[in-house]
Each structure stands twice: as structure tokens, then as C-alpha cells.
Short mmCIF file of C-alpha atoms and ligand atoms in Angstrom, two decimals:
data_model
loop_
_atom_site.label_atom_id
_atom_site.label_comp_id
_atom_site.label_asym_id
_atom_site.label_seq_id
_atom_site.Cartn_x
_atom_site.Cartn_y
_atom_site.Cartn_z
CA MET A 1037 0.00 0.00 0.00
CA ALA A 1038 1.29 3.44 -0.93
CA SER A 1039 0.28 5.17 2.30
CA LYS A 1040 -2.21 4.60 5.04
CA LYS A 1041 -5.15 7.00 4.71
CA ARG A 1042 -8.14 8.02 6.82
CA ILE A 1043 -11.08 7.11 4.60
CA LEU A 1044 -14.80 7.82 5.03
CA VAL A 1045 -17.34 5.60 3.26
CA THR A 1046 -20.90 6.99 3.45
CA GLY A 1047 -23.50 4.29 2.89
CA GLY A 1048 -20.71 1.95 3.99
CA ALA A 1049 -23.01 -0.70 5.46
CA GLY A 1050 -24.87 -1.13 2.16
CA PHE A 1051 -24.27 -3.66 -0.60
CA LEU A 1052 -21.48 -1.84 -2.47
CA GLY A 1053 -20.25 0.16 0.53
CA SER A 1054 -19.63 -2.91 2.68
CA HIS A 1055 -17.51 -4.59 -0.03
CA LEU A 1056 -15.57 -1.36 -0.41
CA CYS A 1057 -15.01 -1.18 3.38
CA ASP A 1058 -13.72 -4.78 3.27
CA ARG A 1059 -11.13 -3.91 0.64
CA LEU A 1060 -10.00 -0.69 2.34
CA VAL A 1061 -9.76 -2.27 5.82
CA ASN A 1062 -7.78 -5.20 4.37
CA GLU A 1063 -5.41 -2.73 2.71
CA GLY A 1064 -4.71 -1.29 6.18
CA HIS A 1065 -6.44 2.07 5.84
CA ASP A 1066 -8.22 3.72 8.75
CA VAL A 1067 -11.85 3.34 7.65
CA ILE A 1068 -14.92 5.16 8.95
CA CYS A 1069 -18.21 3.64 7.79
CA LEU A 1070 -21.15 6.05 8.08
CA ASP A 1071 -24.70 4.83 7.55
CA ASN A 1072 -28.28 5.41 8.74
CA PHE A 1073 -29.17 1.74 7.95
CA PHE A 1074 -32.21 2.72 5.87
CA THR A 1075 -31.61 -0.04 3.32
CA SER A 1076 -28.87 -2.08 4.94
CA GLN A 1077 -28.23 -4.45 7.78
CA LYS A 1078 -25.47 -4.15 10.37
CA ILE A 1079 -24.64 -7.77 9.55
CA ASN A 1080 -22.95 -6.53 6.33
CA VAL A 1081 -20.11 -5.00 8.37
CA ALA A 1082 -20.38 -7.02 11.61
CA HIS A 1083 -17.21 -8.95 10.72
CA LEU A 1084 -15.27 -5.66 10.62
CA LEU A 1085 -16.35 -4.48 14.08
CA GLY A 1086 -13.53 -4.86 16.56
CA LYS A 1087 -10.82 -4.33 13.96
CA PRO A 1088 -8.59 -1.46 15.13
CA ASN A 1089 -8.76 0.28 11.73
CA PHE A 1090 -12.58 0.17 11.39
CA GLU A 1091 -15.20 2.45 12.92
CA LEU A 1092 -18.98 2.50 12.44
CA ILE A 1093 -21.07 5.66 12.84
CA ARG A 1094 -24.87 5.78 12.68
CA HIS A 1095 -25.57 9.09 10.98
CA ASP A 1096 -27.75 10.56 8.24
CA VAL A 1097 -25.82 12.36 5.47
CA THR A 1098 -28.54 15.00 5.19
CA GLN A 1099 -27.20 16.33 8.52
CA PRO A 1100 -23.74 17.93 8.78
CA ILE A 1101 -20.98 16.06 10.59
CA THR A 1102 -17.39 16.98 11.42
CA LEU A 1103 -14.71 14.35 10.75
CA GLU A 1104 -11.06 14.53 9.75
CA VAL A 1105 -10.35 12.41 6.68
CA ASP A 1106 -8.11 12.17 3.59
CA GLN A 1107 -10.59 10.54 1.21
CA ILE A 1108 -14.40 10.32 1.03
CA TYR A 1109 -16.42 7.76 -0.94
CA ASN A 1110 -19.99 9.12 -1.06
CA ALA A 1111 -22.20 6.07 -1.58
CA ALA A 1112 -25.10 6.89 0.78
CA CYS A 1113 -28.39 6.74 -1.12
CA PRO A 1114 -31.09 4.13 -1.55
CA ALA A 1115 -30.41 2.50 -4.93
CA ALA A 1116 -33.25 0.06 -5.64
CA PRO A 1117 -36.32 1.61 -7.32
CA GLY A 1118 -38.68 0.39 -4.55
CA HIS A 1119 -36.40 1.88 -1.90
CA TYR A 1120 -35.79 5.26 -3.47
CA GLN A 1121 -39.46 5.68 -4.41
CA TYR A 1122 -40.63 4.91 -0.85
CA ASN A 1123 -39.85 8.46 0.28
CA PRO A 1124 -38.87 10.37 -2.87
CA VAL A 1125 -38.39 13.68 -1.07
CA LYS A 1126 -35.94 12.04 1.33
CA THR A 1127 -34.14 10.42 -1.64
CA MET A 1128 -33.62 13.83 -3.24
CA LYS A 1129 -32.44 15.27 0.10
CA THR A 1130 -30.00 12.40 0.55
CA SER A 1131 -28.47 12.98 -2.88
CA VAL A 1132 -28.36 16.76 -2.77
CA MET A 1133 -27.88 17.63 0.91
CA GLY A 1134 -25.65 14.58 1.34
CA ALA A 1135 -23.46 15.83 -1.52
CA ILE A 1136 -23.33 19.35 -0.08
CA ASN A 1137 -22.41 18.07 3.40
CA MET A 1138 -19.72 15.70 2.11
CA LEU A 1139 -18.30 18.25 -0.33
CA GLY A 1140 -18.14 20.75 2.54
CA MET A 1141 -16.22 18.23 4.61
CA ALA A 1142 -13.86 17.47 1.73
CA LYS A 1143 -13.25 21.19 1.22
CA ARG A 1144 -12.45 21.77 4.88
CA CYS A 1145 -10.18 18.71 5.12
CA ARG A 1146 -8.70 19.14 1.63
CA ALA A 1147 -9.79 15.56 1.05
CA ARG A 1148 -10.32 13.85 -2.28
CA ILE A 1149 -14.00 12.91 -2.75
CA LEU A 1150 -15.62 10.34 -5.05
CA GLN A 1151 -19.31 10.36 -5.88
CA PHE A 1152 -21.28 7.16 -6.55
CA SER A 1153 -23.33 8.38 -9.50
CA THR A 1154 -25.39 6.16 -11.73
CA SER A 1155 -26.34 5.12 -15.25
CA GLU A 1156 -29.77 6.52 -14.31
CA VAL A 1157 -28.43 9.98 -15.21
CA TYR A 1158 -29.00 8.77 -18.81
CA GLY A 1159 -32.66 7.95 -18.06
CA ASP A 1160 -34.32 5.88 -20.81
CA PRO A 1161 -31.42 6.30 -23.26
CA THR A 1162 -31.86 7.09 -26.94
CA VAL A 1163 -28.15 6.41 -27.59
CA HIS A 1164 -26.83 2.85 -27.24
CA PRO A 1165 -24.41 2.00 -25.66
CA GLN A 1166 -24.16 5.09 -23.49
CA PRO A 1167 -20.91 7.09 -23.58
CA GLU A 1168 -20.19 9.73 -20.90
CA GLY A 1169 -20.83 12.54 -23.41
CA TYR A 1170 -24.49 11.50 -23.81
CA ARG A 1171 -26.66 13.90 -21.82
CA GLY A 1172 -29.53 11.54 -21.22
CA ASN A 1173 -33.28 11.28 -21.54
CA VAL A 1174 -34.69 11.69 -18.02
CA ASN A 1175 -38.32 12.39 -17.19
CA PRO A 1176 -37.97 15.13 -14.54
CA ILE A 1177 -41.42 14.55 -13.05
CA GLY A 1178 -41.74 10.75 -13.18
CA PRO A 1179 -41.47 8.18 -10.38
CA ARG A 1180 -37.73 7.63 -10.98
CA ALA A 1181 -36.95 11.37 -11.05
CA CYS A 1182 -36.20 11.69 -7.31
CA TYR A 1183 -33.23 9.37 -7.85
CA ASP A 1184 -32.20 10.32 -11.40
CA GLU A 1185 -32.46 14.07 -10.91
CA GLY A 1186 -31.03 13.86 -7.39
CA LYS A 1187 -27.96 12.10 -8.76
CA ARG A 1188 -27.74 14.57 -11.66
CA ALA A 1189 -27.88 17.49 -9.21
CA ALA A 1190 -25.17 15.84 -7.10
CA GLU A 1191 -22.93 15.61 -10.19
CA THR A 1192 -23.58 19.32 -10.82
CA LEU A 1193 -22.55 20.14 -7.26
CA PHE A 1194 -19.38 18.06 -7.54
CA PHE A 1195 -18.27 19.83 -10.72
CA ASP A 1196 -19.24 23.28 -9.39
CA TYR A 1197 -17.21 22.69 -6.22
CA GLN A 1198 -14.33 21.54 -8.40
CA ARG A 1199 -14.48 24.67 -10.59
CA MET A 1200 -15.11 27.09 -7.70
CA HIS A 1201 -12.73 25.65 -5.13
CA ARG A 1202 -10.28 23.64 -7.27
CA MET A 1203 -11.29 20.55 -5.35
CA ASP A 1204 -10.12 17.05 -6.14
CA ILE A 1205 -13.40 15.40 -7.08
CA ARG A 1206 -14.09 12.10 -8.83
CA VAL A 1207 -17.40 10.92 -10.30
CA VAL A 1208 -18.23 7.35 -11.36
CA ARG A 1209 -21.44 6.40 -13.15
CA ILE A 1210 -22.26 2.92 -11.97
CA PHE A 1211 -24.32 0.54 -14.14
CA ASN A 1212 -26.35 -2.36 -12.65
CA THR A 1213 -24.15 -4.22 -10.19
CA TYR A 1214 -24.97 -7.40 -8.27
CA GLY A 1215 -23.43 -9.82 -5.82
CA PRO A 1216 -23.52 -11.11 -2.24
CA ARG A 1217 -25.03 -8.73 0.36
CA MET A 1218 -27.65 -7.32 -1.99
CA HIS A 1219 -30.71 -6.91 0.19
CA PRO A 1220 -32.93 -9.95 -0.52
CA PHE A 1221 -36.06 -7.79 -0.40
CA ASP A 1222 -34.78 -4.78 -2.34
CA GLY A 1223 -36.94 -5.61 -5.38
CA ARG A 1224 -34.00 -5.35 -7.79
CA VAL A 1225 -34.07 -7.85 -10.59
CA VAL A 1226 -31.10 -10.03 -9.61
CA SER A 1227 -32.07 -10.29 -5.94
CA ASN A 1228 -35.74 -10.85 -6.80
CA PHE A 1229 -35.05 -13.59 -9.33
CA ILE A 1230 -32.59 -15.42 -7.07
CA ARG A 1231 -34.82 -15.17 -4.01
CA GLN A 1232 -37.82 -16.37 -6.02
CA ALA A 1233 -35.87 -19.19 -7.70
CA THR A 1234 -34.36 -20.50 -4.46
CA ALA A 1235 -37.77 -20.41 -2.74
CA GLY A 1236 -39.45 -22.15 -5.70
CA GLU A 1237 -41.73 -19.14 -6.18
CA PRO A 1238 -42.75 -17.75 -9.59
CA ILE A 1239 -40.12 -15.53 -11.24
CA THR A 1240 -41.70 -12.13 -11.89
CA ILE A 1241 -40.76 -10.60 -15.23
CA PHE A 1242 -41.99 -7.04 -15.64
CA GLY A 1243 -43.37 -6.30 -19.09
CA ASP A 1244 -42.41 -8.67 -21.93
CA GLY A 1245 -38.92 -9.21 -20.49
CA LYS A 1246 -37.22 -7.96 -23.66
CA GLN A 1247 -35.80 -4.92 -21.88
CA SER A 1248 -32.06 -5.22 -21.33
CA ARG A 1249 -29.51 -4.47 -18.62
CA SER A 1250 -25.75 -5.08 -18.35
CA PHE A 1251 -24.73 -6.64 -15.05
CA CYS A 1252 -21.39 -6.12 -13.30
CA TYR A 1253 -20.15 -8.34 -10.47
CA VAL A 1254 -19.36 -6.43 -7.27
CA ASP A 1255 -15.65 -7.37 -7.07
CA ASP A 1256 -14.99 -5.90 -10.53
CA LEU A 1257 -16.80 -2.73 -9.51
CA VAL A 1258 -14.97 -2.21 -6.21
CA GLU A 1259 -11.65 -2.64 -8.04
CA VAL A 1260 -12.39 0.16 -10.52
CA ILE A 1261 -13.84 2.46 -7.86
CA ILE A 1262 -10.58 2.26 -5.90
CA ARG A 1263 -8.62 2.78 -9.12
CA MET A 1264 -10.69 5.89 -9.87
CA MET A 1265 -10.14 7.33 -6.39
CA ASN A 1266 -6.39 6.86 -6.78
CA GLY A 1267 -6.31 7.50 -10.53
CA PRO A 1268 -4.48 10.10 -12.60
CA ASP A 1269 -4.22 13.68 -11.25
CA GLY A 1270 -6.87 15.94 -12.72
CA PHE A 1271 -9.04 13.07 -13.99
CA HIS A 1272 -12.40 13.89 -12.44
CA GLY A 1273 -14.67 11.81 -14.71
CA PRO A 1274 -17.51 11.26 -15.00
CA VAL A 1275 -16.53 7.76 -15.97
CA ASN A 1276 -18.89 4.87 -16.78
CA ILE A 1277 -18.21 1.69 -14.84
CA GLY A 1278 -20.03 -1.55 -15.43
CA ASN A 1279 -19.97 -4.71 -17.49
CA PRO A 1280 -20.96 -4.19 -21.15
CA ASP A 1281 -22.30 -7.77 -21.55
CA GLU A 1282 -25.99 -7.10 -22.14
CA PHE A 1283 -28.87 -9.45 -21.32
CA THR A 1284 -32.65 -9.31 -21.58
CA MET A 1285 -34.66 -10.04 -18.43
CA ILE A 1286 -35.89 -13.26 -20.04
CA GLU A 1287 -32.29 -14.41 -20.53
CA LEU A 1288 -31.46 -13.48 -16.94
CA ALA A 1289 -34.48 -15.36 -15.57
CA LYS A 1290 -33.58 -18.52 -17.52
CA LEU A 1291 -29.97 -18.38 -16.34
CA VAL A 1292 -30.99 -17.92 -12.68
CA ILE A 1293 -33.42 -20.86 -12.94
CA GLU A 1294 -30.71 -23.05 -14.48
CA LEU A 1295 -27.94 -22.12 -12.03
CA SER A 1296 -30.08 -22.41 -8.92
CA GLY A 1297 -31.53 -25.76 -10.02
CA SER A 1298 -35.00 -24.30 -9.59
CA ARG A 1299 -38.35 -25.45 -10.92
CA SER A 1300 -39.87 -21.96 -10.72
CA GLN A 1301 -42.22 -20.84 -13.48
CA ILE A 1302 -41.93 -17.43 -15.14
CA VAL A 1303 -44.88 -15.03 -14.73
CA ASN A 1304 -45.34 -11.61 -16.32
CA LYS A 1305 -46.25 -8.50 -14.34
CA PRO A 1306 -46.88 -4.93 -15.56
CA LEU A 1307 -43.84 -2.89 -16.55
CA PRO A 1308 -43.25 -0.02 -14.07
CA ALA A 1309 -43.52 3.55 -15.42
CA ASP A 1310 -40.39 5.00 -17.05
CA ASP A 1311 -38.58 1.64 -16.90
CA PRO A 1312 -35.61 2.06 -19.30
CA LEU A 1313 -35.81 -0.24 -22.34
CA GLN A 1314 -32.10 -0.85 -22.65
CA ARG A 1315 -28.87 -0.07 -20.87
CA GLN A 1316 -25.25 -0.83 -21.69
CA PRO A 1317 -22.17 1.10 -20.65
CA ASP A 1318 -19.56 2.32 -23.09
CA ILE A 1319 -16.46 1.71 -20.93
CA ALA A 1320 -13.79 2.94 -23.37
CA LEU A 1321 -12.87 5.82 -21.01
CA ALA A 1322 -12.41 3.53 -17.97
CA LYS A 1323 -10.24 1.20 -20.09
CA LYS A 1324 -8.10 4.07 -21.32
CA MET A 1325 -7.73 6.11 -18.12
CA LEU A 1326 -7.84 3.40 -15.47
CA GLY A 1327 -6.61 0.33 -17.40
CA TRP A 1328 -9.71 -1.52 -16.23
CA GLU A 1329 -12.27 -3.87 -17.64
CA PRO A 1330 -14.54 -6.35 -15.84
CA LYS A 1331 -13.37 -9.95 -15.56
CA VAL A 1332 -16.30 -11.82 -14.01
CA LYS A 1333 -18.85 -13.29 -16.42
CA LEU A 1334 -22.54 -13.21 -15.48
CA ARG A 1335 -22.75 -16.99 -15.06
CA GLN A 1336 -19.77 -16.99 -12.64
CA GLY A 1337 -21.04 -14.00 -10.64
CA LEU A 1338 -24.55 -15.42 -10.41
CA GLU A 1339 -23.18 -18.71 -9.03
CA LYS A 1340 -21.49 -16.80 -6.18
CA THR A 1341 -24.58 -14.69 -5.55
CA ILE A 1342 -26.89 -17.71 -5.52
CA ALA A 1343 -24.55 -19.44 -3.05
CA TYR A 1344 -24.79 -16.34 -0.80
CA PHE A 1345 -28.59 -16.21 -0.98
CA LYS A 1346 -28.78 -19.92 -0.14
CA SER A 1347 -26.49 -19.36 2.87
CA VAL A 1348 -28.47 -16.57 4.55
CA ASP A 1349 -31.51 -16.87 6.77
CA MET A 1350 -34.13 -14.72 4.99
CA SER A 1351 -36.13 -14.29 8.19
CA GLN A 1352 -33.24 -12.23 9.61
CA PHE A 1353 -33.77 -9.54 6.97
CA ARG A 1354 -36.08 -6.64 7.60
CA ALA A 1355 -37.76 -5.35 4.43
CA PRO A 1356 -36.82 -1.64 4.46
CA THR A 1357 -40.14 -0.55 2.98
CA PRO A 1358 -43.63 -1.97 3.40
CA ASN A 1359 -44.08 -2.50 -0.35
CA TYR A 1360 -41.25 -5.00 -0.80
P1 NAD B 1913 -27.68 0.00 -0.79
O1 NAD B 1913 -29.08 0.45 -0.58
O2 NAD B 1913 -27.32 -1.39 -0.40
O3 NAD B 1913 -26.67 0.98 -0.07
C1 NAD B 1913 -26.93 2.33 0.22
C2 NAD B 1913 -26.53 2.60 1.64
O4 NAD B 1913 -26.76 3.99 1.94
C3 NAD B 1913 -27.35 1.80 2.66
O5 NAD B 1913 -26.50 1.22 3.62
C4 NAD B 1913 -28.29 2.84 3.27
O6 NAD B 1913 -28.68 2.50 4.58
C5 NAD B 1913 -27.41 4.08 3.20
N1 NAD B 1913 -28.17 5.33 3.22
C6 NAD B 1913 -29.29 5.66 2.53
N2 NAD B 1913 -29.69 6.90 2.82
C7 NAD B 1913 -28.80 7.38 3.74
C8 NAD B 1913 -28.68 8.60 4.44
N3 NAD B 1913 -29.57 9.60 4.26
N4 NAD B 1913 -27.66 8.75 5.31
C9 NAD B 1913 -26.77 7.75 5.52
N5 NAD B 1913 -26.84 6.56 4.89
C10 NAD B 1913 -27.85 6.39 4.00
O7 NAD B 1913 -27.37 0.24 -2.35
P2 NAD B 1913 -26.03 -0.01 -3.19
O8 NAD B 1913 -26.42 -0.79 -4.38
O9 NAD B 1913 -24.94 -0.48 -2.33
O10 NAD B 1913 -25.72 1.48 -3.69
C11 NAD B 1913 -24.67 2.25 -3.16
C12 NAD B 1913 -24.48 3.49 -4.01
O11 NAD B 1913 -24.15 3.13 -5.35
C13 NAD B 1913 -25.72 4.39 -4.09
O12 NAD B 1913 -25.32 5.74 -4.03
C14 NAD B 1913 -26.29 4.06 -5.44
O13 NAD B 1913 -27.00 5.13 -5.97
C15 NAD B 1913 -25.04 3.75 -6.25
N6 NAD B 1913 -25.33 2.86 -7.37
C16 NAD B 1913 -25.52 1.52 -7.20
C17 NAD B 1913 -25.82 0.73 -8.30
C18 NAD B 1913 -26.01 -0.76 -8.18
O14 NAD B 1913 -26.32 -1.40 -9.20
N7 NAD B 1913 -25.83 -1.39 -7.05
C19 NAD B 1913 -25.93 1.31 -9.59
C20 NAD B 1913 -25.77 2.68 -9.70
C21 NAD B 1913 -25.43 3.45 -8.61
N1 UDP B 1914 -37.49 -6.43 -13.22
C1 UDP B 1914 -38.23 -7.58 -13.49
N2 UDP B 1914 -38.67 -8.33 -12.44
C2 UDP B 1914 -38.40 -8.03 -11.14
C3 UDP B 1914 -37.64 -6.87 -10.86
C4 UDP B 1914 -37.22 -6.08 -11.93
O1 UDP B 1914 -38.49 -7.92 -14.66
O2 UDP B 1914 -38.83 -8.78 -10.25
C5 UDP B 1914 -37.01 -5.63 -14.35
C6 UDP B 1914 -37.29 -4.14 -14.25
O3 UDP B 1914 -38.56 -3.85 -14.78
C7 UDP B 1914 -36.14 -3.56 -15.08
C8 UDP B 1914 -35.00 -4.54 -14.85
O4 UDP B 1914 -35.59 -5.73 -14.34
O5 UDP B 1914 -36.48 -3.55 -16.44
C9 UDP B 1914 -33.96 -4.05 -13.85
O6 UDP B 1914 -34.64 -3.62 -12.69
P1 UDP B 1914 -33.89 -3.17 -11.35
O7 UDP B 1914 -34.95 -2.71 -10.42
O8 UDP B 1914 -32.98 -4.25 -10.90
O9 UDP B 1914 -32.94 -1.97 -11.78
P2 UDP B 1914 -33.07 -0.70 -12.77
O10 UDP B 1914 -32.00 -0.94 -13.74
O11 UDP B 1914 -34.41 -0.67 -13.41
O12 UDP B 1914 -32.83 0.47 -11.87
#
């Protein structure tokens, strides 16, 4: 390791945040995990408690907090549609006020700060695959807007702070990512299909199932996020990160059924409003600037995720929202 740093991970108890904390703690950094546990379980970081270089703080990023750190990963925000639509006003506050509070901290500490942005800034894209230069097709008043526009506003704040205060910001646009520690009741497609398949319940495909997504395994994602944080001077992004291998929801459902040895039937449910038809990252910039591309194939990543879902006791998980 180059040098030991004091690193804050907001949303650090969540799916992606907890894997990031694992990597940073193992590398010997002094890690502060901050979370309000809206969509996560303490179990995700329980194995880190007691380590001398790990600290857990229950806090809401919409409120200011004073900490002394060298780097900030700002991941706090509900990410699954059912979670972020539960209290859309709070989702917008988390993105915008969370960004302002964390940027303020980074400014005071002269820390480098990385924002977990999203492919949702492209909305229902009319350009395929999506390069960073594409400005998107977002419905500003639809049910996904609290998340999409909140994340877009956060990007605006990051780049305005950079221009105004010469701050060292980094922005990654994350495409659909999956793996162990996804919340089993988050309603996202991978967790839903695996939970349904392992319980022998019907697999719910929304719409005709011909819509596509490109799925990245969590280990590949954490690797590139750390590379971006420690990447070339002056490279702020935004940079797309994800796995360009694209699948329809029908293909995903069949693969999950096969790999989990399930006898579940497929049923069709209505397509939610503003559900993007297709999504695939153009990762040329990440390849060029960070020397990165994903290694884990969907089949391989799903096997690990299915093994995780089979190993956990579902009754221990609290559904974060009443609808899921
Ligand atoms: P997650 O829901 O598992 O993690 C989010 C974490 O943030 C949770 O631990 C939650 O309790 C916490 N949180 C929410 N609101 C908070 C608040 N106001 N204050 C403090 N903590 C709060 O979801 P995830 O998939 O791990 O997503 C992490 C980040 O990555 C999010 O910012 C999300 O927008 C982004 N992202 C994820 C994906 C993906 O496919 N997983 C794709 C694009 C972007
Ligand atoms: N989806 C589905 N069945 C489910 C959950 C989701 O067919 O049980 C579809 C959803 O309509 C979308 C895709 O899977 O087209 C991905 O949904 P997810 O909520 O995982 O993420 P999104 O990329 O839409 O934010």
C-alpha cells in the first residue's frame, strides 16, 4: 500500500459500501463507515467491528458532521427503485444535501472525494451503448426522477465545487451491479429472481422481459472504484463503470433458474412507469484512463450470488419498505 489513509465511506453498510469497506480495511487504511441503515443491515459490516482500523457511525448524510479524513467515498443513497421511491423527497435530500455536506467536509479537510453516481443519469437512453458525453433522456417529473435528478444534481454540485474551489473530485457512473449482500427484499431484478428461484416461487418478469440491462459483479466494480479514487491527477470523470455484456430479463431469468436448479415458473407483471428499455455502458474511457475492464462473467457471478442467498436466513432480513 502506498500510504495509510483516513477514509470515510458513506453508505458503507450497504451492498457496495460494505464490499468497499472490506477492501479498504484489508489494505490497512483507517476506515470510517457512516450509515443510517435505511436499506442495509449491520450484519454486512459485523465482521469488521472490533478491527482497530474500522469504525462504524450511525448518521444521516442529510445532517452535517465533522470528521477529519483524507478521502471520502460518497455512496449513501437508496439504490433500488422500490427503496428510493418509498420516500422520494428524502431520496432527493440524501443525494443533494448529502453531496453538499460531504463536499463541505472534503473542502475543509482538503480531502479527495468520489461520488457514486449512476447510469440513471442517462434515463431511458436514446443512444446505445451510453458514452459519458451522452446527456440523457430523463423524465424530470416521473417516479424515478427523485433518484435520477437527485444524482444529476449531485454531479452538478461536484463539478461546481471543483471549478469554484479547485477541489479534487471524482465521479463514477455505476451501471447495474450485483453480488452477495444485496438486500434480498430490495426488489431489484437479480435479488428478486434469485430469491424467487431459491424459494421455488414464480419468477416475476416485468413487461415482456425484452428490456435489457448489463450486469457487473461487485468485485470488478470495487476494483475500478478504488482505481478511480487513486487515478491520474486531474481526472475527475464522470466515468462509466459496469460490465458491457448485455442481457434481456428473459435471458437473466432462464440463467438464474438453471444455475439455482430451480423449478420456478416465469410469470409476467406490468412494466413499471419510465422503466428504461435498454442499458449498456460504453467503458472505453475507464479502459483508457484506469486500465480496467470487468473480468467476471454473469454466469460466474450469479453462481457466487446464488450461493450467498442460499447461505443466509431470509427471516433475519427486515424489508426496508412496506411495499417490498
Ligand atoms: P444500498 O441500498 O445497499 O446501499 C446504500 C446505503 O446507503 C445503505 O446502507 C443505506 O442505509 C445508506 N443510506 C441511505 N440513505 C442514507 C442517508 N440519508 N444517510 C446515511 N446513509 C444512508 O445500495 P447499493 O447498491 O450499495 O448502492 C450504493 C451506491 O451506489 C448508491 O449511491 C447508489 O445510488 C449507487 N449505485 C448503485 C448501483 C447498483 O447497481 N448497485 C448502480 C448505480 C449506482
Ligand atoms: N425487473 C423484473 N422483475 C423483477 C424486478 C425487476 O423484470 O422482479 C425488471 C425491471 O422492470 C427492469 C430490470 O428488471 O427492467 C432491472 O430492474 P432493477 O430494479 O434491478 O434496476 P433498474 O436498472 O431498473 O434500476
